[in-house]
Each structure stands twice: as C-alpha cells, then as structure tokens.
C-alpha cells in the first residue's frame, strides 16, 4: 500500500494534523509536535484498551499502582498529575469495576490507601503488552539510535521544564483555574 493510500485510511482529525505538519507549518514549535505525538500515542492505546473495557484514565492509575500499590488518594493524584477530585472519581469507578479497594491504615479515617485487587493486578499482563505494541508501532522505520536520542532529548526537556516550573512558582506565578478565568472575563 502506498503512503498516500495509507493516509487516506487515517481518521480525518489525524489526517489534518499530518497535513498541518507536512505542509502548513513544517517548522512550527516543538511543543505542538510533542503534543500531537502524545495525542497519537494516547489514541492508539485508547483503541486497544477499549477492547478490554479499560479507559485510558484508569490505565494511568493502574500503571502507577502496579509499581507502588498502597498509595493514598493524594499520593496517587500527585503521581498521575491530576487534581484530587478527578482522582477520587476515578478511584470510586475503579473500585466498582473491581480493580482496586480502599482501606484505612493506622486508624486515620482521612487517610485511605488504595490497593489493587487480584483482578487489578492481573490486568497488568493483559494491558502492558498493548502499550508496548503502541510504542513499537510509533517507531517503525525509526533507527534505534534516533529513538535513543529522542528519548534523551525528551528526558532533558522534562527536566528543564520541571526546573522552570519550580522557578515560576517560586516567583509567585500560579495557573489560574478555568472557572476563575470565566469570572474575570464576565
């Protein structure tokens, strides 16, 4: 199948992104390119996870708990980079699905810890290969040395941006919640 035939089979929104990068702004900012690559990786995994009834949001929490079971909701929120109410909603849904359970530790009613159930643990062997497949597909025809350079570059970017975030927070800057922006413009 030719490259043009392959592109013709692609989802219209993804096709628009490819056209954007190849024709409209081939030298646009790196942040946009990283965002679109992340979008592609996420969608590819979402399709595969959905075959097993697992949402991408639940995947995020499962991955964390497979590595560090027994975190509190707050710790899980921090690890996932999400707000606590979002994490709480996901935890409740995942508990109903039988992926995890919450338990009080040390008699502290406010400190509920989250543990995977046997079902939640067994999902690892089913789902991790799907993520590995997506990663492999993303780098088809990319030389291994380019993948390694990309990996090192992305890790350096993550590090640099973490330092920048600490500096702007120290300078007193904050991210304004969307609901507050709506109030300001009214």
Short mmCIF file of N, CA and C in Angstrom, two decimals:
data_model
loop_
_atom_site.label_atom_id
_atom_site.label_comp_id
_atom_site.label_asym_id
_atom_site.label_seq_id
_atom_site.Cartn_x
_atom_site.Cartn_y
_atom_site.Cartn_z
N UNK A 1 0.85 -1.18 0.00
CA UNK A 1 0.00 0.00 0.00
C UNK A 1 0.90 1.24 0.00
N UNK A 2 0.57 2.22 -0.85
CA UNK A 2 1.38 3.44 -0.92
C UNK A 2 1.11 4.32 0.28
N UNK A 3 2.02 5.27 0.50
CA UNK A 3 1.89 6.21 1.61
C UNK A 3 0.60 7.02 1.48
N UNK A 4 0.24 7.44 0.24
CA UNK A 4 -0.99 8.20 0.03
C UNK A 4 -2.22 7.36 0.35
N UNK A 5 -2.19 6.06 0.00
CA UNK A 5 -3.31 5.17 0.32
C UNK A 5 -3.44 5.00 1.83
N UNK A 6 -2.31 4.86 2.51
CA UNK A 6 -2.34 4.72 3.97
C UNK A 6 -2.92 5.97 4.61
N UNK A 7 -2.51 7.15 4.15
CA UNK A 7 -3.01 8.41 4.71
C UNK A 7 -4.51 8.53 4.46
N UNK A 8 -5.00 8.04 3.32
CA UNK A 8 -6.43 8.09 3.02
C UNK A 8 -7.27 7.30 4.01
N UNK A 9 -6.70 6.29 4.65
CA UNK A 9 -7.42 5.46 5.61
C UNK A 9 -7.42 6.06 7.01
N UNK A 10 -6.65 7.10 7.23
CA UNK A 10 -6.47 7.68 8.56
C UNK A 10 -7.67 8.53 8.95
N UNK A 11 -7.99 8.52 10.24
CA UNK A 11 -9.04 9.35 10.82
C UNK A 11 -8.87 10.80 10.35
N UNK A 12 -9.97 11.50 9.97
CA UNK A 12 -9.86 12.86 9.44
C UNK A 12 -9.12 13.85 10.35
N UNK A 13 -9.32 13.77 11.66
CA UNK A 13 -8.63 14.72 12.54
C UNK A 13 -7.13 14.44 12.57
N UNK A 14 -6.76 13.17 12.52
CA UNK A 14 -5.34 12.82 12.49
C UNK A 14 -4.74 13.20 11.14
N UNK A 15 -5.50 13.00 10.07
CA UNK A 15 -5.04 13.39 8.74
C UNK A 15 -4.78 14.90 8.69
N UNK A 16 -5.66 15.68 9.31
CA UNK A 16 -5.47 17.14 9.34
C UNK A 16 -4.19 17.51 10.07
N UNK A 17 -3.88 16.80 11.15
CA UNK A 17 -2.64 17.06 11.89
C UNK A 17 -1.43 16.75 11.02
N UNK A 18 -1.47 15.61 10.31
CA UNK A 18 -0.36 15.25 9.43
C UNK A 18 -0.17 16.30 8.33
N UNK A 19 -1.27 16.73 7.73
CA UNK A 19 -1.19 17.77 6.69
C UNK A 19 -0.62 19.05 7.27
N UNK A 20 -1.08 19.42 8.44
CA UNK A 20 -0.58 20.62 9.12
C UNK A 20 0.94 20.58 9.25
N UNK A 21 1.46 19.46 9.73
CA UNK A 21 2.90 19.35 9.97
C UNK A 21 3.71 19.26 8.68
N UNK A 22 3.17 18.60 7.68
CA UNK A 22 3.94 18.39 6.45
C UNK A 22 3.87 19.58 5.52
N UNK A 23 2.75 20.31 5.53
CA UNK A 23 2.55 21.35 4.53
C UNK A 23 2.42 22.75 5.11
N UNK A 24 1.57 22.92 6.10
CA UNK A 24 1.26 24.26 6.59
C UNK A 24 2.40 24.87 7.40
N UNK A 25 2.86 24.16 8.39
CA UNK A 25 3.89 24.72 9.28
C UNK A 25 4.93 23.66 9.62
N UNK A 26 5.73 23.25 8.64
CA UNK A 26 6.70 22.19 8.92
C UNK A 26 7.75 22.57 9.97
N UNK A 27 7.89 23.84 10.26
CA UNK A 27 8.89 24.28 11.25
C UNK A 27 8.24 24.89 12.48
N UNK A 28 7.01 24.51 12.78
CA UNK A 28 6.30 25.05 13.95
C UNK A 28 7.00 24.61 15.23
N UNK A 29 6.57 25.18 16.33
CA UNK A 29 7.20 24.93 17.63
C UNK A 29 7.17 23.46 18.03
N UNK A 30 8.22 23.08 18.73
CA UNK A 30 8.38 21.71 19.20
C UNK A 30 7.24 21.29 20.13
N UNK A 31 6.75 22.22 20.95
CA UNK A 31 5.67 21.89 21.88
C UNK A 31 4.45 21.34 21.15
N UNK A 32 4.13 21.92 20.00
CA UNK A 32 2.97 21.45 19.23
C UNK A 32 3.22 20.04 18.68
N UNK A 33 4.43 19.80 18.23
CA UNK A 33 4.77 18.49 17.69
C UNK A 33 4.71 17.42 18.79
N UNK A 34 5.24 17.74 19.96
CA UNK A 34 5.20 16.80 21.09
C UNK A 34 3.75 16.52 21.48
N UNK A 35 2.92 17.56 21.50
CA UNK A 35 1.51 17.39 21.85
C UNK A 35 0.82 16.45 20.87
N UNK A 36 1.06 16.66 19.58
CA UNK A 36 0.41 15.82 18.58
C UNK A 36 0.93 14.39 18.61
N UNK A 37 2.21 14.21 18.89
CA UNK A 37 2.75 12.85 19.03
C UNK A 37 2.12 12.17 20.24
N UNK A 38 2.01 12.90 21.35
CA UNK A 38 1.38 12.35 22.55
C UNK A 38 -0.08 12.00 22.28
N UNK A 39 -0.76 12.84 21.52
CA UNK A 39 -2.15 12.57 21.16
C UNK A 39 -2.24 11.26 20.37
N UNK A 40 -1.34 11.08 19.42
CA UNK A 40 -1.34 9.86 18.62
C UNK A 40 -1.08 8.62 19.45
N UNK A 41 -0.11 8.70 20.35
CA UNK A 41 0.19 7.58 21.24
C UNK A 41 -1.01 7.25 22.13
N UNK A 42 -1.62 8.30 22.67
CA UNK A 42 -2.77 8.12 23.56
C UNK A 42 -3.93 7.46 22.82
N UNK A 43 -4.26 7.98 21.63
CA UNK A 43 -5.38 7.41 20.87
C UNK A 43 -5.11 5.95 20.49
N UNK A 44 -3.90 5.66 20.07
CA UNK A 44 -3.56 4.29 19.69
C UNK A 44 -3.77 3.34 20.88
N UNK A 45 -3.37 3.79 22.06
CA UNK A 45 -3.54 2.95 23.25
C UNK A 45 -5.01 2.88 23.65
N UNK A 46 -5.73 4.00 23.53
CA UNK A 46 -7.15 4.00 23.89
C UNK A 46 -7.94 2.97 23.09
N UNK A 47 -7.66 2.87 21.79
CA UNK A 47 -8.35 1.88 20.96
C UNK A 47 -8.11 0.48 21.51
N UNK A 48 -6.88 0.18 21.87
CA UNK A 48 -6.53 -1.15 22.35
C UNK A 48 -7.12 -1.43 23.74
N UNK A 49 -7.04 -0.44 24.62
CA UNK A 49 -7.59 -0.61 25.97
C UNK A 49 -9.10 -0.81 25.92
N UNK A 50 -9.77 -0.09 25.02
CA UNK A 50 -11.23 -0.17 24.97
C UNK A 50 -11.71 -1.57 24.59
N UNK A 51 -10.88 -2.32 23.88
CA UNK A 51 -11.24 -3.72 23.56
C UNK A 51 -11.38 -4.55 24.83
N UNK A 52 -10.77 -4.08 25.91
CA UNK A 52 -10.79 -4.82 27.18
C UNK A 52 -11.60 -4.08 28.25
N UNK A 53 -12.35 -3.06 27.82
CA UNK A 53 -13.20 -2.34 28.74
C UNK A 53 -12.47 -1.46 29.74
N UNK A 54 -11.25 -1.06 29.41
CA UNK A 54 -10.46 -0.21 30.31
C UNK A 54 -10.30 1.16 29.67
N UNK A 55 -10.60 2.21 30.42
CA UNK A 55 -10.43 3.56 29.89
C UNK A 55 -8.97 3.99 30.03
N UNK A 56 -8.58 4.99 29.25
CA UNK A 56 -7.22 5.50 29.34
C UNK A 56 -6.97 6.10 30.73
N UNK A 57 -7.97 6.79 31.28
CA UNK A 57 -7.83 7.36 32.62
C UNK A 57 -7.55 6.30 33.66
N UNK A 58 -8.22 5.17 33.56
CA UNK A 58 -7.99 4.07 34.51
C UNK A 58 -6.61 3.46 34.29
N UNK A 59 -6.18 3.39 33.04
CA UNK A 59 -4.83 2.89 32.71
C UNK A 59 -3.77 3.70 33.46
N UNK A 60 -3.94 5.02 33.47
CA UNK A 60 -2.96 5.89 34.14
C UNK A 60 -2.81 5.48 35.60
N UNK A 61 -3.92 5.26 36.29
CA UNK A 61 -3.86 4.89 37.70
C UNK A 61 -3.38 3.45 37.89
N UNK A 62 -3.80 2.56 37.02
CA UNK A 62 -3.33 1.17 37.13
C UNK A 62 -1.81 1.10 37.01
N UNK A 63 -1.25 1.82 36.04
CA UNK A 63 0.21 1.81 35.85
C UNK A 63 0.93 2.24 37.13
N UNK A 64 0.43 3.26 37.76
CA UNK A 64 1.06 3.76 38.99
C UNK A 64 0.95 2.71 40.09
N UNK A 65 -0.24 2.15 40.26
CA UNK A 65 -0.46 1.18 41.34
C UNK A 65 0.28 -0.13 41.09
N UNK A 66 0.51 -0.49 39.84
CA UNK A 66 1.30 -1.70 39.57
C UNK A 66 2.72 -1.53 40.09
N UNK A 67 3.19 -0.31 40.12
CA UNK A 67 4.55 -0.04 40.60
C UNK A 67 4.58 0.27 42.10
N UNK A 68 3.53 0.94 42.60
CA UNK A 68 3.52 1.39 44.00
C UNK A 68 2.12 1.23 44.58
N UNK A 69 1.76 0.03 44.90
CA UNK A 69 0.44 -0.26 45.48
C UNK A 69 0.37 0.31 46.89
N UNK A 70 -0.81 0.73 47.31
CA UNK A 70 -1.00 1.21 48.67
C UNK A 70 -0.81 2.70 48.85
N UNK A 71 -0.86 3.47 47.76
CA UNK A 71 -0.74 4.92 47.86
C UNK A 71 -2.03 5.52 48.40
N UNK A 72 -1.93 6.69 48.98
CA UNK A 72 -3.14 7.42 49.36
C UNK A 72 -3.70 8.09 48.10
N UNK A 73 -4.93 8.57 48.21
CA UNK A 73 -5.54 9.28 47.08
C UNK A 73 -4.68 10.49 46.71
N UNK A 74 -4.20 11.22 47.68
CA UNK A 74 -3.36 12.40 47.40
C UNK A 74 -2.08 11.99 46.67
N UNK A 75 -1.43 10.95 47.16
CA UNK A 75 -0.20 10.49 46.51
C UNK A 75 -0.47 10.04 45.08
N UNK A 76 -1.59 9.37 44.89
CA UNK A 76 -1.97 8.91 43.56
C UNK A 76 -2.24 10.11 42.64
N UNK A 77 -2.89 11.14 43.17
CA UNK A 77 -3.14 12.36 42.40
C UNK A 77 -1.84 13.00 41.95
N UNK A 78 -0.90 13.09 42.87
CA UNK A 78 0.39 13.70 42.55
C UNK A 78 1.12 12.89 41.49
N UNK A 79 1.16 11.57 41.68
CA UNK A 79 1.84 10.70 40.71
C UNK A 79 1.22 10.82 39.32
N UNK A 80 -0.10 10.93 39.26
CA UNK A 80 -0.80 11.00 37.98
C UNK A 80 -0.80 12.41 37.39
N UNK A 81 -0.49 13.41 38.22
CA UNK A 81 -0.52 14.79 37.75
C UNK A 81 -1.94 15.28 37.55
N UNK A 82 -2.86 14.80 38.40
CA UNK A 82 -4.27 15.16 38.29
C UNK A 82 -4.77 15.74 39.61
N UNK A 83 -5.87 16.46 39.53
CA UNK A 83 -6.47 17.04 40.73
C UNK A 83 -7.11 15.92 41.56
N UNK A 84 -7.16 16.14 42.88
CA UNK A 84 -7.72 15.11 43.77
C UNK A 84 -9.17 14.74 43.46
N UNK A 85 -10.05 15.72 43.14
CA UNK A 85 -11.43 15.31 42.82
C UNK A 85 -11.50 14.37 41.60
N UNK A 86 -10.65 14.61 40.61
CA UNK A 86 -10.60 13.74 39.44
C UNK A 86 -10.15 12.35 39.85
N UNK A 87 -9.13 12.29 40.68
CA UNK A 87 -8.61 11.02 41.16
C UNK A 87 -9.67 10.30 41.98
N UNK A 88 -10.36 11.03 42.85
CA UNK A 88 -11.40 10.43 43.69
C UNK A 88 -12.49 9.78 42.84
N UNK A 89 -12.95 10.50 41.81
CA UNK A 89 -13.99 9.95 40.93
C UNK A 89 -13.50 8.68 40.24
N UNK A 90 -12.26 8.70 39.77
CA UNK A 90 -11.70 7.52 39.10
C UNK A 90 -11.59 6.35 40.08
N UNK A 91 -11.15 6.63 41.29
CA UNK A 91 -11.00 5.57 42.30
C UNK A 91 -12.34 4.91 42.59
N UNK A 92 -13.39 5.72 42.75
CA UNK A 92 -14.71 5.16 43.02
C UNK A 92 -15.16 4.26 41.87
N UNK A 93 -14.97 4.71 40.64
CA UNK A 93 -15.37 3.91 39.48
C UNK A 93 -14.53 2.63 39.39
N UNK A 94 -13.23 2.75 39.61
CA UNK A 94 -12.35 1.59 39.53
C UNK A 94 -12.65 0.59 40.64
N UNK A 95 -13.10 1.09 41.78
CA UNK A 95 -13.49 0.21 42.87
C UNK A 95 -14.74 -0.59 42.47
N UNK A 96 -15.71 0.10 41.83
CA UNK A 96 -16.92 -0.58 41.36
C UNK A 96 -16.61 -1.63 40.30
N UNK A 97 -15.58 -1.36 39.50
CA UNK A 97 -15.18 -2.30 38.45
C UNK A 97 -14.37 -3.47 39.00
N UNK A 98 -14.01 -3.39 40.28
CA UNK A 98 -13.26 -4.47 40.90
C UNK A 98 -11.76 -4.41 40.69
N UNK A 99 -11.24 -3.24 40.26
CA UNK A 99 -9.80 -3.10 40.02
C UNK A 99 -9.03 -2.83 41.30
N UNK A 100 -9.69 -2.17 42.25
CA UNK A 100 -8.98 -1.78 43.46
C UNK A 100 -9.92 -1.71 44.64
N UNK A 101 -9.33 -1.54 45.80
CA UNK A 101 -10.08 -1.38 47.04
C UNK A 101 -9.40 -0.29 47.85
N UNK A 102 -10.19 0.35 48.70
CA UNK A 102 -9.63 1.38 49.59
C UNK A 102 -9.70 0.88 51.02
N UNK A 103 -8.63 1.17 51.77
CA UNK A 103 -8.58 0.75 53.18
C UNK A 103 -8.00 1.86 54.03
N UNK A 104 -8.53 1.92 55.25
CA UNK A 104 -7.96 2.82 56.25
C UNK A 104 -6.74 2.17 56.86
N UNK A 105 -5.70 2.94 56.97
CA UNK A 105 -4.50 2.44 57.63
C UNK A 105 -4.27 3.24 58.90
N UNK A 106 -3.82 2.59 59.92
CA UNK A 106 -3.45 3.24 61.19
C UNK A 106 -4.59 4.03 61.82
N UNK A 107 -5.85 3.63 61.58
CA UNK A 107 -6.98 4.27 62.22
C UNK A 107 -7.27 5.69 61.78
N UNK A 108 -6.58 6.20 60.77
CA UNK A 108 -6.79 7.56 60.28
C UNK A 108 -7.88 7.53 59.22
N UNK A 109 -9.08 8.02 59.58
CA UNK A 109 -10.22 7.94 58.66
C UNK A 109 -10.02 8.77 57.40
N UNK A 110 -9.19 9.81 57.49
CA UNK A 110 -8.98 10.67 56.32
C UNK A 110 -7.91 10.12 55.39
N UNK A 111 -7.16 9.17 55.87
CA UNK A 111 -6.04 8.64 55.08
C UNK A 111 -6.38 7.25 54.56
N UNK A 112 -7.13 7.24 53.47
CA UNK A 112 -7.49 5.98 52.82
C UNK A 112 -6.40 5.63 51.82
N UNK A 113 -5.97 4.38 51.88
CA UNK A 113 -4.96 3.93 50.94
C UNK A 113 -5.61 3.04 49.89
N UNK A 114 -5.06 3.10 48.71
CA UNK A 114 -5.64 2.42 47.55
C UNK A 114 -4.77 1.21 47.21
N UNK A 115 -5.43 0.06 47.13
CA UNK A 115 -4.73 -1.19 46.82
C UNK A 115 -5.40 -1.88 45.64
N UNK A 116 -4.59 -2.46 44.79
CA UNK A 116 -5.13 -3.24 43.68
C UNK A 116 -5.75 -4.53 44.21
N UNK A 117 -6.82 -4.94 43.57
CA UNK A 117 -7.38 -6.27 43.83
C UNK A 117 -6.62 -7.27 42.96
N UNK A 118 -6.93 -8.53 43.14
CA UNK A 118 -6.30 -9.55 42.28
C UNK A 118 -6.63 -9.25 40.81
N UNK A 119 -7.88 -8.87 40.56
CA UNK A 119 -8.29 -8.53 39.18
C UNK A 119 -7.46 -7.36 38.65
N UNK A 120 -7.28 -6.33 39.46
CA UNK A 120 -6.47 -5.18 39.05
C UNK A 120 -5.04 -5.56 38.74
N UNK A 121 -4.49 -6.47 39.54
CA UNK A 121 -3.11 -6.92 39.30
C UNK A 121 -3.00 -7.75 38.03
N UNK A 122 -4.01 -8.59 37.78
CA UNK A 122 -3.93 -9.46 36.59
C UNK A 122 -4.08 -8.67 35.29
N UNK A 123 -4.68 -7.49 35.36
CA UNK A 123 -4.81 -6.66 34.16
C UNK A 123 -3.44 -6.27 33.59
N UNK A 124 -2.44 -6.24 34.45
CA UNK A 124 -1.10 -5.85 34.00
C UNK A 124 -0.61 -6.72 32.85
N UNK A 125 -0.74 -8.03 33.00
CA UNK A 125 -0.26 -8.95 31.96
C UNK A 125 -1.04 -8.82 30.66
N UNK A 126 -2.26 -8.34 30.75
CA UNK A 126 -3.10 -8.15 29.57
C UNK A 126 -2.83 -6.81 28.89
N UNK A 127 -2.66 -5.75 29.69
CA UNK A 127 -2.61 -4.39 29.15
C UNK A 127 -1.22 -3.88 28.80
N UNK A 128 -0.22 -4.24 29.57
CA UNK A 128 1.14 -3.73 29.30
C UNK A 128 1.60 -4.09 27.88
N UNK A 129 1.35 -5.32 27.40
CA UNK A 129 1.76 -5.62 26.02
C UNK A 129 1.09 -4.71 24.98
N UNK A 130 -0.10 -4.21 25.29
CA UNK A 130 -0.77 -3.29 24.37
C UNK A 130 0.00 -1.98 24.28
N UNK A 131 0.46 -1.48 25.41
CA UNK A 131 1.26 -0.25 25.43
C UNK A 131 2.60 -0.47 24.73
N UNK A 132 3.18 -1.63 24.93
CA UNK A 132 4.44 -1.95 24.26
C UNK A 132 4.24 -2.01 22.75
N UNK A 133 3.10 -2.55 22.32
CA UNK A 133 2.78 -2.60 20.89
C UNK A 133 2.67 -1.19 20.31
N UNK A 134 1.99 -0.30 21.02
CA UNK A 134 1.85 1.08 20.55
C UNK A 134 3.21 1.75 20.44
N UNK A 135 4.04 1.57 21.45
CA UNK A 135 5.38 2.16 21.41
C UNK A 135 6.17 1.63 20.21
N UNK A 136 6.06 0.34 19.94
CA UNK A 136 6.77 -0.25 18.81
C UNK A 136 6.25 0.30 17.48
N UNK A 137 4.94 0.42 17.36
CA UNK A 137 4.36 0.96 16.12
C UNK A 137 4.77 2.41 15.91
N UNK A 138 4.90 3.16 16.98
CA UNK A 138 5.26 4.58 16.86
C UNK A 138 6.65 4.78 16.27
N UNK A 139 7.52 3.82 16.44
CA UNK A 139 8.90 4.00 15.97
C UNK A 139 9.27 3.07 14.81
N UNK A 140 8.25 2.54 14.13
CA UNK A 140 8.53 1.74 12.94
C UNK A 140 9.34 2.61 11.97
N UNK A 141 10.38 2.05 11.41
CA UNK A 141 11.26 2.71 10.44
C UNK A 141 12.08 3.86 11.04
N UNK A 142 12.10 3.97 12.35
CA UNK A 142 12.97 4.95 13.01
C UNK A 142 14.18 4.19 13.53
N UNK A 143 15.38 4.60 13.11
CA UNK A 143 16.58 3.88 13.58
C UNK A 143 16.69 3.91 15.11
N UNK A 144 17.14 2.81 15.71
CA UNK A 144 17.27 2.75 17.18
C UNK A 144 18.07 3.91 17.77
N UNK A 145 19.11 4.34 17.07
CA UNK A 145 19.90 5.46 17.61
C UNK A 145 19.09 6.76 17.63
N UNK A 146 18.17 6.94 16.67
CA UNK A 146 17.29 8.12 16.69
C UNK A 146 16.30 8.03 17.84
N UNK A 147 15.79 6.83 18.10
CA UNK A 147 14.88 6.63 19.23
C UNK A 147 15.60 6.99 20.52
N UNK A 148 16.84 6.55 20.67
CA UNK A 148 17.60 6.84 21.89
C UNK A 148 17.87 8.33 22.04
N UNK A 149 18.20 9.01 20.95
CA UNK A 149 18.42 10.47 21.00
C UNK A 149 17.11 11.17 21.37
N UNK A 150 16.01 10.73 20.79
CA UNK A 150 14.71 11.32 21.11
C UNK A 150 14.39 11.13 22.58
N UNK A 151 14.63 9.95 23.08
CA UNK A 151 14.38 9.66 24.50
C UNK A 151 15.21 10.56 25.40
N UNK A 152 16.50 10.66 25.12
CA UNK A 152 17.37 11.53 25.93
C UNK A 152 16.93 12.99 25.85
N UNK A 153 16.54 13.41 24.65
CA UNK A 153 16.09 14.78 24.45
C UNK A 153 14.81 15.05 25.24
N UNK A 154 13.85 14.15 25.17
CA UNK A 154 12.60 14.33 25.91
C UNK A 154 12.85 14.34 27.42
N UNK A 155 13.72 13.47 27.90
CA UNK A 155 14.04 13.47 29.33
C UNK A 155 14.70 14.78 29.74
N UNK A 156 15.57 15.31 28.90
CA UNK A 156 16.20 16.60 29.19
C UNK A 156 15.15 17.71 29.19
N UNK A 157 14.22 17.67 28.25
CA UNK A 157 13.15 18.67 28.21
C UNK A 157 12.29 18.61 29.46
N UNK A 158 11.93 17.40 29.88
CA UNK A 158 11.12 17.23 31.09
C UNK A 158 11.86 17.82 32.29
N UNK A 159 13.15 17.54 32.39
CA UNK A 159 13.98 18.06 33.48
C UNK A 159 14.02 19.59 33.43
N UNK A 160 14.30 20.15 32.26
CA UNK A 160 14.40 21.60 32.11
C UNK A 160 13.08 22.28 32.46
N UNK A 161 11.98 21.70 32.03
CA UNK A 161 10.68 22.30 32.30
C UNK A 161 10.28 22.16 33.77
N UNK A 162 10.74 21.11 34.43
CA UNK A 162 10.49 20.97 35.88
C UNK A 162 11.22 22.07 36.64
N UNK A 163 12.45 22.37 36.23
CA UNK A 163 13.20 23.46 36.85
C UNK A 163 12.51 24.78 36.59
N UNK A 164 12.06 25.00 35.36
CA UNK A 164 11.35 26.23 35.02
C UNK A 164 10.08 26.37 35.87
N UNK A 165 9.34 25.28 36.03
CA UNK A 165 8.12 25.33 36.83
C UNK A 165 8.43 25.73 38.27
N UNK A 166 9.47 25.15 38.84
CA UNK A 166 9.85 25.49 40.21
C UNK A 166 10.20 26.97 40.31
N UNK A 167 10.89 27.49 39.31
CA UNK A 167 11.29 28.90 39.33
C UNK A 167 10.09 29.83 39.23
N UNK A 168 9.14 29.53 38.35
CA UNK A 168 7.98 30.42 38.22
C UNK A 168 7.07 30.32 39.44
N UNK A 169 6.97 29.14 40.04
CA UNK A 169 6.19 29.01 41.27
C UNK A 169 6.86 29.80 42.38
N UNK A 170 8.18 29.70 42.48
CA UNK A 170 8.92 30.49 43.49
C UNK A 170 8.73 31.98 43.27
N UNK A 171 8.54 32.39 42.01
CA UNK A 171 8.34 33.80 41.69
C UNK A 171 6.90 34.24 41.96
N UNK A 172 6.05 33.31 42.39
CA UNK A 172 4.68 33.65 42.74
C UNK A 172 3.65 33.44 41.64
N UNK A 173 4.05 32.90 40.52
CA UNK A 173 3.09 32.66 39.45
C UNK A 173 2.27 31.41 39.75
N UNK A 174 1.02 31.44 39.35
CA UNK A 174 0.12 30.31 39.54
C UNK A 174 -0.68 30.10 38.26
N UNK A 175 -1.21 28.90 38.10
CA UNK A 175 -2.10 28.62 36.98
C UNK A 175 -3.51 28.96 37.44
N UNK A 176 -4.15 29.86 36.72
CA UNK A 176 -5.50 30.27 37.07
C UNK A 176 -6.48 29.19 36.62
N UNK A 177 -7.32 28.70 37.55
CA UNK A 177 -8.33 27.71 37.15
C UNK A 177 -9.27 28.29 36.09
N UNK A 178 -9.72 27.46 35.18
CA UNK A 178 -10.59 27.91 34.08
C UNK A 178 -11.84 28.60 34.61
N UNK A 179 -12.42 28.08 35.68
CA UNK A 179 -13.64 28.69 36.21
C UNK A 179 -13.37 30.12 36.68
N UNK A 180 -12.16 30.41 37.16
CA UNK A 180 -11.81 31.77 37.57
C UNK A 180 -11.60 32.68 36.37
N UNK A 181 -11.11 32.13 35.27
CA UNK A 181 -10.93 32.93 34.05
C UNK A 181 -12.28 33.39 33.52
N UNK A 182 -13.28 32.52 33.59
CA UNK A 182 -14.61 32.87 33.11
C UNK A 182 -15.19 34.02 33.93
N UNK A 183 -14.91 34.05 35.22
CA UNK A 183 -15.41 35.11 36.10
C UNK A 183 -14.73 36.43 35.74
N UNK A 184 -13.43 36.39 35.46
CA UNK A 184 -12.68 37.61 35.12
C UNK A 184 -13.19 38.25 33.84
N UNK A 185 -13.58 37.44 32.87
CA UNK A 185 -13.99 37.99 31.58
C UNK A 185 -15.45 38.45 31.58
N UNK A 186 -16.20 38.09 32.62
CA UNK A 186 -17.63 38.45 32.66
C UNK A 186 -17.83 39.90 33.05
#
